Amino acid sequence: MDCLFCSIIKGDIPSKKAYEDELCYAFYDIAPQAAVHILVIPKLHISSADEINAQNSVYVSHIFECIPKIAKEAGITNGYRVITNCGSDACQSVKHLHFHVLGGEQLSEKMA
Ligand code: AMP
């Protein structure tokens, strides 16, 4: 399967790593939309939030356990936003589940 984020996990495509363990990988977004913009992805290919189920949700819960330390290690000290875009109306461009962690500055009140 040809998946950009699977290639990033494998190291075939370079990325700026923020965190890694056996279940997830975090790296800096190539086109940041905040002072700090990190993507956190499961090492298992899950195409979107719409594909989360009882068999793979351990990857998602683990990611949410990791996000506070990823944010802290990235220097985010005053709050952050976690977003996942799911499907075409939400403009999901990479079909591998990913959580945007945005922070490091005052964010807009608007989310859409
Ligand atoms: P989404 O639009 O929610 O699917 O988010 C995909 C994100 O992946 C965008 O914010 C892109 O800037 C980011 N992105 C795409 N290619 C790369 C890459 N090679 N390295 C880091 N971030 C990337």
mmCIF file of C-alpha atoms in Angstrom, residues 23-105:
data_model
loop_
_atom_site.group_PDB
_atom_site.id
_atom_site.type_symbol
_atom_site.label_atom_id
_atom_site.label_comp_id
_atom_site.label_asym_id
_atom_site.label_seq_id
_atom_site.Cartn_x
_atom_site.Cartn_y
_atom_site.Cartn_z
ATOM 1 C CA LEU A 23 2.681 2.211 18.982
ATOM 2 C CA CYS A 24 2.956 5.775 17.720
ATOM 3 C CA TYR A 25 5.165 8.276 15.933
ATOM 4 C CA ALA A 26 5.046 12.071 16.255
ATOM 5 C CA PHE A 27 6.677 14.543 13.882
ATOM 6 C CA TYR A 28 6.545 18.205 12.965
ATOM 7 C CA ASP A 29 4.073 19.198 10.254
ATOM 8 C CA ILE A 30 5.790 20.295 7.047
ATOM 9 C CA ALA A 31 3.405 23.272 6.713
ATOM 10 C CA PRO A 32 2.827 24.432 10.292
ATOM 11 C CA GLN A 33 -0.444 26.204 11.089
ATOM 12 C CA ALA A 34 0.630 27.286 14.573
ATOM 13 C CA ALA A 35 3.894 28.116 16.344
ATOM 14 C CA VAL A 36 4.081 24.434 17.253
ATOM 15 C CA HIS A 37 2.326 21.956 14.949
ATOM 16 C CA ILE A 38 2.964 18.262 15.492
ATOM 17 C CA LEU A 39 1.259 15.266 13.902
ATOM 18 C CA VAL A 40 0.799 12.132 16.003
ATOM 19 C CA ILE A 41 0.109 8.925 14.087
ATOM 20 C CA PRO A 42 -0.445 5.257 14.935
ATOM 21 C CA LYS A 43 2.175 2.834 13.655
ATOM 22 C CA LEU A 44 -0.704 0.678 12.462
ATOM 23 C CA HIS A 45 -2.267 1.911 9.225
ATOM 24 C CA ILE A 46 -5.752 3.181 10.136
ATOM 25 C CA SER A 47 -7.104 5.294 7.307
ATOM 26 C CA SER A 48 -9.135 7.782 9.357
ATOM 27 C CA ALA A 49 -11.123 8.287 12.568
ATOM 28 C CA ASP A 50 -13.957 6.568 10.741
ATOM 29 C CA GLU A 51 -11.965 3.319 10.837
ATOM 30 C CA ILE A 52 -11.353 3.225 14.587
ATOM 31 C CA ASN A 53 -12.812 0.080 16.153
ATOM 32 C CA ALA A 54 -12.501 -2.192 19.184
ATOM 33 C CA GLN A 55 -9.517 -3.990 17.622
ATOM 34 C CA ASN A 56 -7.388 -0.914 16.909
ATOM 35 C CA SER A 57 -8.591 1.660 19.475
ATOM 36 C CA VAL A 58 -5.667 0.817 21.765
ATOM 37 C CA TYR A 59 -3.501 2.834 19.344
ATOM 38 C CA VAL A 60 -5.811 5.817 19.751
ATOM 39 C CA SER A 61 -6.008 5.674 23.536
ATOM 40 C CA HIS A 62 -2.235 5.305 23.640
ATOM 41 C CA ILE A 63 -1.790 8.370 21.429
ATOM 42 C CA PHE A 64 -3.951 10.399 23.808
ATOM 43 C CA GLU A 65 -1.859 9.178 26.731
ATOM 44 C CA CYS A 66 1.264 10.376 24.888
ATOM 45 C CA ILE A 67 0.008 13.760 23.685
ATOM 46 C CA PRO A 68 0.522 15.576 27.034
ATOM 47 C CA LYS A 69 4.210 14.589 27.173
ATOM 48 C CA ILE A 70 4.703 15.272 23.450
ATOM 49 C CA ALA A 71 3.255 18.759 23.934
ATOM 50 C CA LYS A 72 5.342 19.402 27.027
ATOM 51 C CA GLU A 73 8.567 18.208 25.377
ATOM 52 C CA ALA A 74 7.801 20.462 22.387
ATOM 53 C CA GLY A 75 7.663 23.454 24.728
ATOM 54 C CA ILE A 76 3.907 23.929 24.756
ATOM 55 C CA THR A 77 3.119 25.315 28.192
ATOM 56 C CA ASN A 78 -0.202 27.123 27.957
ATOM 57 C CA GLY A 79 -2.627 24.743 26.292
ATOM 58 C CA TYR A 80 -3.042 23.142 22.907
ATOM 59 C CA ARG A 81 -5.647 21.969 20.415
ATOM 60 C CA VAL A 82 -5.961 18.394 19.098
ATOM 61 C CA ILE A 83 -7.692 17.943 15.743
ATOM 62 C CA THR A 84 -8.275 15.061 13.376
ATOM 63 C CA ASN A 85 -9.747 15.674 9.941
ATOM 64 C CA CYS A 86 -11.903 12.772 8.768
ATOM 65 C CA GLY A 87 -13.067 12.451 5.171
ATOM 66 C CA SER A 88 -13.489 14.850 2.300
ATOM 67 C CA ASP A 89 -15.791 17.432 3.911
ATOM 68 C CA ALA A 90 -13.156 17.831 6.632
ATOM 69 C CA CYS A 91 -10.388 18.124 3.987
ATOM 70 C CA GLN A 92 -8.470 15.061 5.156
ATOM 71 C CA SER A 93 -5.537 15.007 2.723
ATOM 72 C CA VAL A 94 -3.498 12.067 4.056
ATOM 73 C CA LYS A 95 -5.448 8.839 4.467
ATOM 74 C CA HIS A 96 -3.592 7.639 7.554
ATOM 75 C CA LEU A 97 -5.153 8.600 10.884
ATOM 76 C CA HIS A 98 -3.330 11.562 12.390
ATOM 77 C CA PHE A 99 -3.902 13.964 15.228
ATOM 78 C CA HIS A 100 -2.772 17.550 14.770
ATOM 79 C CA VAL A 101 -1.402 19.022 18.010
ATOM 80 C CA LEU A 102 -1.382 22.799 17.715
ATOM 81 C CA GLY A 103 -0.048 25.237 20.287
ATOM 82 C CA GLY A 104 2.768 27.496 21.340
ATOM 83 C CA GLU A 105 0.670 30.603 20.806
#
